[in-house]
Amino acid sequence: RAHIKRRGTDHNIDSDEVQTPSCVVRFVNHAAFEWSIVFLICCNAVFLAIDDPYTQGNCFTSPCDAKSYLLYVSDIIFSTIFLLEMLIKMYAFGPWTYLRSASNIMDVFVVFTSALGMLIPLLKVFRVLRTIRLLALVSTLKASAVALGHAFPAMGTVYVIVFGVW
């Protein structure tokens, strides 16, 4: 139970409205924190691009080559970092406030499927969704993606004409 003061009266409650220290909220809202997460997502995308179908799965229980071991360890490190990011944000904003955002719900899904992907390799496919978070975090990328989405129908018509003439 937490003790908070709300609307001029004291309440002892178990709720999402417990005030977190302002330093945690400032830390999470700081531009350096957000850009660090963007950088880590980009690094993670590089490691995901290096991965291929022939990479050995679980290097914890069986020996594997250097590339597979590097990818396995990097997956554990990135999954841990993104789990910590999620938990810090949930602590700063409260779980219910954090889960009001669709991008945060997707983030929770990716974090949990990444953790389960350590046990069920098929779920590793969902790690790619981390890169989609860049669209939410970087506004210029979001604007570019929206513009590209609007351009696809017109590009389809051009492709049909070009391939029809070809």
PDB file of N, CA, C and O in Angstrom, residues 75-145:
ATOM      1  N   ASP A  75      21.057 -10.993 -28.481  1.00  0.00           N
ATOM      2  CA  ASP A  75      19.607 -11.084 -28.302  1.00  0.00           C
ATOM      3  C   ASP A  75      19.237 -11.016 -26.820  1.00  0.00           C
ATOM      4  O   ASP A  75      18.288 -10.328 -26.438  1.00  0.00           O
ATOM      5  N   ILE A  76      19.993 -11.696 -25.991  1.00  0.00           N
ATOM      6  CA  ILE A  76      19.754 -11.646 -24.542  1.00  0.00           C
ATOM      7  C   ILE A  76      19.968 -10.232 -24.018  1.00  0.00           C
ATOM      8  O   ILE A  76      19.156  -9.707 -23.247  1.00  0.00           O
ATOM      9  N   ILE A  77      21.050  -9.587 -24.463  1.00  0.00           N
ATOM     10  CA  ILE A  77      21.366  -8.229 -23.995  1.00  0.00           C
ATOM     11  C   ILE A  77      20.288  -7.246 -24.427  1.00  0.00           C
ATOM     12  O   ILE A  77      19.777  -6.469 -23.611  1.00  0.00           O
ATOM     13  N   PHE A  78      19.920  -7.275 -25.708  1.00  0.00           N
ATOM     14  CA  PHE A  78      18.893  -6.341 -26.191  1.00  0.00           C
ATOM     15  C   PHE A  78      17.539  -6.614 -25.539  1.00  0.00           C
ATOM     16  O   PHE A  78      16.831  -5.673 -25.164  1.00  0.00           O
ATOM     17  N   SER A  79      17.185  -7.872 -25.385  1.00  0.00           N
ATOM     18  CA  SER A  79      15.908  -8.196 -24.740  1.00  0.00           C
ATOM     19  C   SER A  79      15.888  -7.693 -23.301  1.00  0.00           C
ATOM     20  O   SER A  79      14.879  -7.153 -22.832  1.00  0.00           O
ATOM     21  N   THR A  80      17.013  -7.831 -22.602  1.00  0.00           N
ATOM     22  CA  THR A  80      17.099  -7.354 -21.222  1.00  0.00           C
ATOM     23  C   THR A  80      17.000  -5.837 -21.157  1.00  0.00           C
ATOM     24  O   THR A  80      16.279  -5.284 -20.312  1.00  0.00           O
ATOM     25  N   ILE A  81      17.691  -5.152 -22.054  1.00  0.00           N
ATOM     26  CA  ILE A  81      17.651  -3.681 -22.069  1.00  0.00           C
ATOM     27  C   ILE A  81      16.237  -3.182 -22.346  1.00  0.00           C
ATOM     28  O   ILE A  81      15.738  -2.280 -21.670  1.00  0.00           O
ATOM     29  N   PHE A  82      15.562  -3.786 -23.336  1.00  0.00           N
ATOM     30  CA  PHE A  82      14.211  -3.334 -23.665  1.00  0.00           C
ATOM     31  C   PHE A  82      13.208  -3.715 -22.583  1.00  0.00           C
ATOM     32  O   PHE A  82      12.237  -2.998 -22.364  1.00  0.00           O
ATOM     33  N   LEU A  83      13.452  -4.809 -21.891  1.00  0.00           N
ATOM     34  CA  LEU A  83      12.611  -5.163 -20.739  1.00  0.00           C
ATOM     35  C   LEU A  83      12.793  -4.134 -19.625  1.00  0.00           C
ATOM     36  O   LEU A  83      11.805  -3.656 -19.050  1.00  0.00           O
ATOM     37  N   LEU A  84      14.036  -3.755 -19.351  1.00  0.00           N
ATOM     38  CA  LEU A  84      14.293  -2.729 -18.332  1.00  0.00           C
ATOM     39  C   LEU A  84      13.669  -1.392 -18.721  1.00  0.00           C
ATOM     40  O   LEU A  84      13.099  -0.703 -17.879  1.00  0.00           O
ATOM     41  N   GLU A  85      13.777  -1.037 -19.994  1.00  0.00           N
ATOM     42  CA  GLU A  85      13.152   0.212 -20.459  1.00  0.00           C
ATOM     43  C   GLU A  85      11.650   0.186 -20.204  1.00  0.00           C
ATOM     44  O   GLU A  85      11.068   1.147 -19.687  1.00  0.00           O
ATOM     45  N   MET A  86      11.016  -0.936 -20.543  1.00  0.00           N
ATOM     46  CA  MET A  86       9.578  -1.069 -20.342  1.00  0.00           C
ATOM     47  C   MET A  86       9.223  -0.964 -18.859  1.00  0.00           C
ATOM     48  O   MET A  86       8.279  -0.259 -18.487  1.00  0.00           O
ATOM     49  N   LEU A  87       9.976  -1.649 -18.011  1.00  0.00           N
ATOM     50  CA  LEU A  87       9.687  -1.627 -16.577  1.00  0.00           C
ATOM     51  C   LEU A  87       9.906  -0.241 -15.972  1.00  0.00           C
ATOM     52  O   LEU A  87       9.117   0.203 -15.122  1.00  0.00           O
ATOM     53  N   ILE A  88      10.952   0.457 -16.411  1.00  0.00           N
ATOM     54  CA  ILE A  88      11.208   1.820 -15.907  1.00  0.00           C
ATOM     55  C   ILE A  88      10.074   2.751 -16.315  1.00  0.00           C
ATOM     56  O   ILE A  88       9.597   3.559 -15.512  1.00  0.00           O
ATOM     57  N   LYS A  89       9.623   2.623 -17.570  1.00  0.00           N
ATOM     58  CA  LYS A  89       8.516   3.467 -18.025  1.00  0.00           C
ATOM     59  C   LYS A  89       7.223   3.131 -17.297  1.00  0.00           C
ATOM     60  O   LYS A  89       6.443   4.022 -16.965  1.00  0.00           O
ATOM     61  N   MET A  90       6.997   1.853 -17.038  1.00  0.00           N
ATOM     62  CA  MET A  90       5.795   1.476 -16.271  1.00  0.00           C
ATOM     63  C   MET A  90       5.870   2.034 -14.862  1.00  0.00           C
ATOM     64  O   MET A  90       4.858   2.471 -14.309  1.00  0.00           O
ATOM     65  N   TYR A  91       7.049   2.041 -14.275  1.00  0.00           N
ATOM     66  CA  TYR A  91       7.208   2.601 -12.944  1.00  0.00           C
ATOM     67  C   TYR A  91       6.999   4.117 -12.965  1.00  0.00           C
ATOM     68  O   TYR A  91       6.338   4.672 -12.098  1.00  0.00           O
ATOM     69  N   ALA A  92       7.540   4.763 -13.986  1.00  0.00           N
ATOM     70  CA  ALA A  92       7.449   6.223 -14.068  1.00  0.00           C
ATOM     71  C   ALA A  92       6.020   6.698 -14.318  1.00  0.00           C
ATOM     72  O   ALA A  92       5.571   7.663 -13.701  1.00  0.00           O
ATOM     73  N   PHE A  93       5.318   6.037 -15.225  1.00  0.00           N
ATOM     74  CA  PHE A  93       3.987   6.506 -15.617  1.00  0.00           C
ATOM     75  C   PHE A  93       2.857   5.722 -14.975  1.00  0.00           C
ATOM     76  O   PHE A  93       1.704   6.139 -15.041  1.00  0.00           O
ATOM     77  N   GLY A  94       3.176   4.577 -14.415  1.00  0.00           N
ATOM     78  CA  GLY A  94       2.148   3.684 -13.902  1.00  0.00           C
ATOM     79  C   GLY A  94       1.740   2.724 -14.995  1.00  0.00           C
ATOM     80  O   GLY A  94       1.703   3.096 -16.173  1.00  0.00           O
ATOM     81  N   PRO A  95       1.449   1.467 -14.648  1.00  0.00           N
ATOM     82  CA  PRO A  95       1.156   0.468 -15.678  1.00  0.00           C
ATOM     83  C   PRO A  95      -0.045   0.805 -16.553  1.00  0.00           C
ATOM     84  O   PRO A  95      -0.004   0.603 -17.760  1.00  0.00           O
ATOM     85  N   TRP A  96      -1.109   1.329 -15.954  1.00  0.00           N
ATOM     86  CA  TRP A  96      -2.311   1.591 -16.755  1.00  0.00           C
ATOM     87  C   TRP A  96      -2.107   2.784 -17.678  1.00  0.00           C
ATOM     88  O   TRP A  96      -2.585   2.780 -18.812  1.00  0.00           O
ATOM     89  N   THR A  97      -1.417   3.786 -17.222  1.00  0.00           N
ATOM     90  CA  THR A  97      -1.113   4.929 -18.082  1.00  0.00           C
ATOM     91  C   THR A  97      -0.189   4.501 -19.206  1.00  0.00           C
ATOM     92  O   THR A  97      -0.368   4.884 -20.365  1.00  0.00           O
ATOM     93  N   TYR A  98       0.798   3.690 -18.879  1.00  0.00           N
ATOM     94  CA  TYR A  98       1.749   3.187 -19.882  1.00  0.00           C
ATOM     95  C   TYR A  98       1.031   2.372 -20.958  1.00  0.00           C
ATOM     96  O   TYR A  98       1.322   2.504 -22.143  1.00  0.00           O
ATOM     97  N   LEU A  99       0.075   1.577 -20.541  1.00  0.00           N
ATOM     98  CA  LEU A  99      -0.613   0.690 -21.486  1.00  0.00           C
ATOM     99  C   LEU A  99      -1.737   1.377 -22.260  1.00  0.00           C
ATOM    100  O   LEU A  99      -2.406   0.736 -23.060  1.00  0.00           O
ATOM    101  N   ARG A 100      -1.949   2.663 -22.068  1.00  0.00           N
ATOM    102  CA  ARG A 100      -2.954   3.394 -22.858  1.00  0.00           C
ATOM    103  C   ARG A 100      -2.471   3.662 -24.271  1.00  0.00           C
ATOM    104  O   ARG A 100      -3.275   3.936 -25.157  1.00  0.00           O
ATOM    105  N   SER A 101      -1.169   3.618 -24.492  1.00  0.00           N
ATOM    106  CA  SER A 101      -0.604   3.894 -25.802  1.00  0.00           C
ATOM    107  C   SER A 101      -0.480   2.601 -26.611  1.00  0.00           C
ATOM    108  O   SER A 101       0.031   1.593 -26.114  1.00  0.00           O
ATOM    109  N   ALA A 102      -0.914   2.638 -27.866  1.00  0.00           N
ATOM    110  CA  ALA A 102      -0.838   1.455 -28.731  1.00  0.00           C
ATOM    111  C   ALA A 102       0.611   1.033 -28.967  1.00  0.00           C
ATOM    112  O   ALA A 102       0.916  -0.159 -29.027  1.00  0.00           O
ATOM    113  N   SER A 103       1.513   2.001 -29.085  1.00  0.00           N
ATOM    114  CA  SER A 103       2.915   1.649 -29.310  1.00  0.00           C
ATOM    115  C   SER A 103       3.510   0.966 -28.079  1.00  0.00           C
ATOM    116  O   SER A 103       4.354   0.076 -28.211  1.00  0.00           O
ATOM    117  N   ASN A 104       3.063   1.339 -26.892  1.00  0.00           N
ATOM    118  CA  ASN A 104       3.545   0.676 -25.684  1.00  0.00           C
ATOM    119  C   ASN A 104       2.983  -0.742 -25.559  1.00  0.00           C
ATOM    120  O   ASN A 104       3.672  -1.637 -25.082  1.00  0.00           O
ATOM    121  N   ILE A 105       1.759  -0.934 -25.993  1.00  0.00           N
ATOM    122  CA  ILE A 105       1.184  -2.283 -25.994  1.00  0.00           C
ATOM    123  C   ILE A 105       1.969  -3.171 -26.948  1.00  0.00           C
ATOM    124  O   ILE A 105       2.299  -4.321 -26.628  1.00  0.00           O
ATOM    125  N   MET A 106       2.311  -2.633 -28.122  1.00  0.00           N
ATOM    126  CA  MET A 106       3.131  -3.386 -29.061  1.00  0.00           C
ATOM    127  C   MET A 106       4.500  -3.679 -28.447  1.00  0.00           C
ATOM    128  O   MET A 106       5.051  -4.767 -28.597  1.00  0.00           O
ATOM    129  N   ASP A 107       5.049  -2.715 -27.717  1.00  0.00           N
ATOM    130  CA  ASP A 107       6.341  -2.886 -27.063  1.00  0.00           C
ATOM    131  C   ASP A 107       6.281  -4.021 -26.043  1.00  0.00           C
ATOM    132  O   ASP A 107       7.183  -4.861 -25.980  1.00  0.00           O
ATOM    133  N   VAL A 108       5.218  -4.080 -25.248  1.00  0.00           N
ATOM    134  CA  VAL A 108       5.046  -5.161 -24.276  1.00  0.00           C
ATOM    135  C   VAL A 108       4.973  -6.498 -25.006  1.00  0.00           C
ATOM    136  O   VAL A 108       5.610  -7.481 -24.603  1.00  0.00           O
ATOM    137  N   PHE A 109       4.233  -6.530 -26.112  1.00  0.00           N
ATOM    138  CA  PHE A 109       4.122  -7.753 -26.911  1.00  0.00           C
ATOM    139  C   PHE A 109       5.492  -8.195 -27.414  1.00  0.00           C
ATOM    140  O   PHE A 109       5.857  -9.373 -27.310  1.00  0.00           O
ATOM    141  N   VAL A 110       6.275  -7.268 -27.955  1.00  0.00           N
ATOM    142  CA  VAL A 110       7.595  -7.603 -28.494  1.00  0.00           C
ATOM    143  C   VAL A 110       8.539  -8.064 -27.382  1.00  0.00           C
ATOM    144  O   VAL A 110       9.280  -9.035 -27.556  1.00  0.00           O
ATOM    145  N   VAL A 111       8.506  -7.388 -26.248  1.00  0.00           N
ATOM    146  CA  VAL A 111       9.383  -7.773 -25.133  1.00  0.00           C
ATOM    147  C   VAL A 111       9.050  -9.183 -24.657  1.00  0.00           C
ATOM    148  O   VAL A 111       9.946 -10.015 -24.463  1.00  0.00           O
ATOM    149  N   PHE A 112       7.766  -9.480 -24.498  1.00  0.00           N
ATOM    150  CA  PHE A 112       7.401 -10.811 -24.013  1.00  0.00           C
ATOM    151  C   PHE A 112       7.635 -11.899 -25.059  1.00  0.00           C
ATOM    152  O   PHE A 112       8.070 -13.000 -24.719  1.00  0.00           O
ATOM    153  N   THR A 113       7.373 -11.612 -26.333  1.00  0.00           N
ATOM    154  CA  THR A 113       7.655 -12.625 -27.357  1.00  0.00           C
ATOM    155  C   THR A 113       9.157 -12.822 -27.528  1.00  0.00           C
ATOM    156  O   THR A 113       9.596 -13.924 -27.852  1.00  0.00           O
ATOM    157  N   SER A 114       9.955 -11.783 -27.307  1.00  0.00           N
ATOM    158  CA  SER A 114      11.411 -11.940 -27.354  1.00  0.00           C
ATOM    159  C   SER A 114      11.885 -12.842 -26.229  1.00  0.00           C
ATOM    160  O   SER A 114      12.754 -13.699 -26.422  1.00  0.00           O
ATOM    161  N   ALA A 115      11.318 -12.649 -25.048  1.00  0.00           N
ATOM    162  CA  ALA A 115      11.683 -13.504 -23.914  1.00  0.00           C
ATOM    163  C   ALA A 115      11.245 -14.944 -24.178  1.00  0.00           C
ATOM    164  O   ALA A 115      12.010 -15.887 -23.948  1.00  0.00           O
ATOM    165  N   LEU A 116      10.033 -15.125 -24.676  1.00  0.00           N
ATOM    166  CA  LEU A 116       9.559 -16.467 -24.998  1.00  0.00           C
ATOM    167  C   LEU A 116      10.311 -17.069 -26.179  1.00  0.00           C
ATOM    168  O   LEU A 116      10.417 -18.288 -26.299  1.00  0.00           O
ATOM    169  N   GLY A 117      10.849 -16.201 -27.053  1.00  0.00           N
ATOM    170  CA  GLY A 117      11.622 -16.659 -28.205  1.00  0.00           C
ATOM    171  C   GLY A 117      12.893 -17.385 -27.804  1.00  0.00           C
ATOM    172  O   GLY A 117      13.449 -18.152 -28.585  1.00  0.00           O
ATOM    173  N   MET A 118      13.358 -17.145 -26.582  1.00  0.00           N
ATOM    174  CA  MET A 118      14.513 -17.888 -26.085  1.00  0.00           C
ATOM    175  C   MET A 118      14.150 -19.370 -25.917  1.00  0.00           C
ATOM    176  O   MET A 118      14.986 -20.240 -26.075  1.00  0.00           O
ATOM    177  N   LEU A 119      12.886 -19.624 -25.606  1.00  0.00           N
ATOM    178  CA  LEU A 119      12.422 -20.998 -25.411  1.00  0.00           C
ATOM    179  C   LEU A 119      11.748 -21.570 -26.658  1.00  0.00           C
ATOM    180  O   LEU A 119      11.865 -22.754 -26.946  1.00  0.00           O
ATOM    181  N   ILE A 120      11.026 -20.717 -27.372  1.00  0.00           N
ATOM    182  CA  ILE A 120      10.301 -21.135 -28.576  1.00  0.00           C
ATOM    183  C   ILE A 120      10.856 -20.339 -29.754  1.00  0.00           C
ATOM    184  O   ILE A 120      10.467 -19.191 -29.977  1.00  0.00           O
ATOM    185  N   PRO A 121      11.797 -20.914 -30.510  1.00  0.00           N
ATOM    186  CA  PRO A 121      12.487 -20.166 -31.578  1.00  0.00           C
ATOM    187  C   PRO A 121      11.554 -19.543 -32.618  1.00  0.00           C
ATOM    188  O   PRO A 121      11.896 -18.517 -33.200  1.00  0.00           O
ATOM    189  N   LEU A 122      10.397 -20.111 -32.841  1.00  0.00           N
ATOM    190  CA  LEU A 122       9.464 -19.565 -33.824  1.00  0.00           C
ATOM    191  C   LEU A 122       9.054 -18.127 -33.486  1.00  0.00           C
ATOM    192  O   LEU A 122       8.811 -17.308 -34.373  1.00  0.00           O
ATOM    193  N   LEU A 123       9.014 -17.795 -32.209  1.00  0.00           N
ATOM    194  CA  LEU A 123       8.589 -16.456 -31.781  1.00  0.00           C
ATOM    195  C   LEU A 123       9.659 -15.388 -32.008  1.00  0.00           C
ATOM    196  O   LEU A 123       9.381 -14.206 -31.869  1.00  0.00           O
ATOM    197  N   LYS A 124      10.874 -15.786 -32.382  1.00  0.00           N
ATOM    198  CA  LYS A 124      11.931 -14.810 -32.639  1.00  0.00           C
ATOM    199  C   LYS A 124      11.589 -13.888 -33.806  1.00  0.00           C
ATOM    200  O   LYS A 124      12.134 -12.810 -33.922  1.00  0.00           O
ATOM    201  N   VAL A 125      10.671 -14.308 -34.634  1.00  0.00           N
ATOM    202  CA  VAL A 125      10.247 -13.497 -35.778  1.00  0.00           C
ATOM    203  C   VAL A 125       9.715 -12.146 -35.320  1.00  0.00           C
ATOM    204  O   VAL A 125       9.930 -11.125 -35.977  1.00  0.00           O
ATOM    205  N   PHE A 126       9.075 -12.104 -34.167  1.00  0.00           N
ATOM    206  CA  PHE A 126       8.457 -10.875 -33.683  1.00  0.00           C
ATOM    207  C   PHE A 126       9.470  -9.827 -33.230  1.00  0.00           C
ATOM    208  O   PHE A 126       9.105  -8.685 -33.003  1.00  0.00           O
ATOM    209  N   ARG A 127      10.760 -10.191 -33.106  1.00  0.00           N
ATOM    210  CA  ARG A 127      11.779  -9.214 -32.733  1.00  0.00           C
ATOM    211  C   ARG A 127      11.886  -8.095 -33.771  1.00  0.00           C
ATOM    212  O   ARG A 127      12.275  -6.982 -33.459  1.00  0.00           O
ATOM    213  N   VAL A 128      11.510  -8.402 -34.993  1.00  0.00           N
ATOM    214  CA  VAL A 128      11.575  -7.409 -36.067  1.00  0.00           C
ATOM    215  C   VAL A 128      10.654  -6.230 -35.772  1.00  0.00           C
ATOM    216  O   VAL A 128      10.916  -5.107 -36.198  1.00  0.00           O
ATOM    217  N   LEU A 129       9.608  -6.459 -35.001  1.00  0.00           N
ATOM    218  CA  LEU A 129       8.672  -5.382 -34.663  1.00  0.00           C
ATOM    219  C   LEU A 129       9.335  -4.265 -33.859  1.00  0.00           C
ATOM    220  O   LEU A 129       8.831  -3.146 -33.822  1.00  0.00           O
ATOM    221  N   ARG A 130      10.479  -4.560 -33.227  1.00  0.00           N
ATOM    222  CA  ARG A 130      11.184  -3.507 -32.491  1.00  0.00           C
ATOM    223  C   ARG A 130      11.561  -2.350 -33.405  1.00  0.00           C
ATOM    224  O   ARG A 130      11.530  -1.197 -33.003  1.00  0.00           O
ATOM    225  N   THR A 131      11.921  -2.670 -34.636  1.00  0.00           N
ATOM    226  CA  THR A 131      12.325  -1.605 -35.562  1.00  0.00           C
ATOM    227  C   THR A 131      11.157  -0.690 -35.915  1.00  0.00           C
ATOM    228  O   THR A 131      11.371   0.475 -36.237  1.00  0.00           O
ATOM    229  N   ILE A 132       9.931  -1.207 -35.827  1.00  0.00           N
ATOM    230  CA  ILE A 132       8.761  -0.377 -36.099  1.00  0.00           C
ATOM    231  C   ILE A 132       8.629   0.717 -35.042  1.00  0.00           C
ATOM    232  O   ILE A 132       8.087   1.783 -35.304  1.00  0.00           O
ATOM    233  N   ARG A 133       9.167   0.467 -33.844  1.00  0.00           N
ATOM    234  CA  ARG A 133       9.135   1.486 -32.783  1.00  0.00           C
ATOM    235  C   ARG A 133       9.840   2.767 -33.219  1.00  0.00           C
ATOM    236  O   ARG A 133       9.540   3.843 -32.717  1.00  0.00           O
ATOM    237  N   LEU A 134      10.786   2.642 -34.144  1.00  0.00           N
ATOM    238  CA  LEU A 134      11.473   3.837 -34.634  1.00  0.00           C
ATOM    239  C   LEU A 134      10.486   4.823 -35.243  1.00  0.00           C
ATOM    240  O   LEU A 134      10.670   6.033 -35.150  1.00  0.00           O
ATOM    241  N   LEU A 135       9.442   4.303 -35.868  1.00  0.00           N
ATOM    242  CA  LEU A 135       8.436   5.185 -36.472  1.00  0.00           C
ATOM    243  C   LEU A 135       7.727   6.019 -35.413  1.00  0.00           C
ATOM    244  O   LEU A 135       7.382   7.174 -35.650  1.00  0.00           O
ATOM    245  N   ALA A 136       7.512   5.434 -34.257  1.00  0.00           N
ATOM    246  CA  ALA A 136       6.846   6.173 -33.182  1.00  0.00           C
ATOM    247  C   ALA A 136       7.804   7.147 -32.505  1.00  0.00           C
ATOM    248  O   ALA A 136       7.392   8.214 -32.057  1.00  0.00           O
ATOM    249  N   LEU A 137       9.091   6.795 -32.435  1.00  0.00           N
ATOM    250  CA  LEU A 137      10.048   7.615 -31.701  1.00  0.00           C
ATOM    251  C   LEU A 137      10.653   8.748 -32.533  1.00  0.00           C
ATOM    252  O   LEU A 137      11.011   9.781 -31.990  1.00  0.00           O
ATOM    253  N   VAL A 138      10.775   8.545 -33.836  1.00  0.00           N
ATOM    254  CA  VAL A 138      11.399   9.551 -34.697  1.00  0.00           C
ATOM    255  C   VAL A 138      10.335  10.084 -35.647  1.00  0.00           C
ATOM    256  O   VAL A 138       9.889   9.389 -36.554  1.00  0.00           O
ATOM    257  N   SER A 139       9.941  11.325 -35.444  1.00  0.00           N
ATOM    258  CA  SER A 139       8.809  11.891 -36.192  1.00  0.00           C
ATOM    259  C   SER A 139       9.083  11.989 -37.688  1.00  0.00           C
ATOM    260  O   SER A 139       8.164  11.822 -38.489  1.00  0.00           O
ATOM    261  N   THR A 140      10.322  12.247 -38.093  1.00  0.00           N
ATOM    262  CA  THR A 140      10.616  12.345 -39.534  1.00  0.00           C
ATOM    263  C   THR A 140      10.471  10.985 -40.213  1.00  0.00           C
ATOM    264  O   THR A 140      10.016  10.914 -41.351  1.00  0.00           O
ATOM    265  N   LEU A 141      10.836   9.919 -39.509  1.00  0.00           N
ATOM    266  CA  LEU A 141      10.624   8.580 -40.067  1.00  0.00           C
ATOM    267  C   LEU A 141       9.137   8.269 -40.181  1.00  0.00           C
ATOM    268  O   LEU A 141       8.700   7.653 -41.145  1.00  0.00           O
ATOM    269  N   LYS A 142       8.379   8.705 -39.189  1.00  0.00           N
ATOM    270  CA  LYS A 142       6.932   8.484 -39.220  1.00  0.00           C
ATOM    271  C   LYS A 142       6.314   9.210 -40.408  1.00  0.00           C
ATOM    272  O   LYS A 142       5.491   8.649 -41.128  1.00  0.00           O
ATOM    273  N   ALA A 143       6.737  10.455 -40.632  1.00  0.00           N
ATOM    274  CA  ALA A 143       6.216  11.229 -41.764  1.00  0.00           C
ATOM    275  C   ALA A 143       6.598  10.574 -43.093  1.00  0.00           C
ATOM    276  O   ALA A 143       5.785  10.510 -44.016  1.00  0.00           O
ATOM    277  N   SER A 144       7.812  10.057 -43.174  1.00  0.00           N
ATOM    278  CA  SER A 144       8.258   9.371 -44.395  1.00  0.00           C
ATOM    279  C   SER A 144       7.449   8.098 -44.636  1.00  0.00           C
ATOM    280  O   SER A 144       7.075   7.794 -45.771  1.00  0.00           O
ATOM    281  N   ALA A 145       7.187   7.342 -43.567  1.00  0.00           N
ATOM    282  CA  ALA A 145       6.417   6.105 -43.707  1.00  0.00           C
ATOM    283  C   ALA A 145       4.985   6.395 -44.136  1.00  0.00           C
ATOM    284  O   ALA A 145       4.428   5.677 -44.971  1.00  0.00           O
TER     285      ALA A 145
END
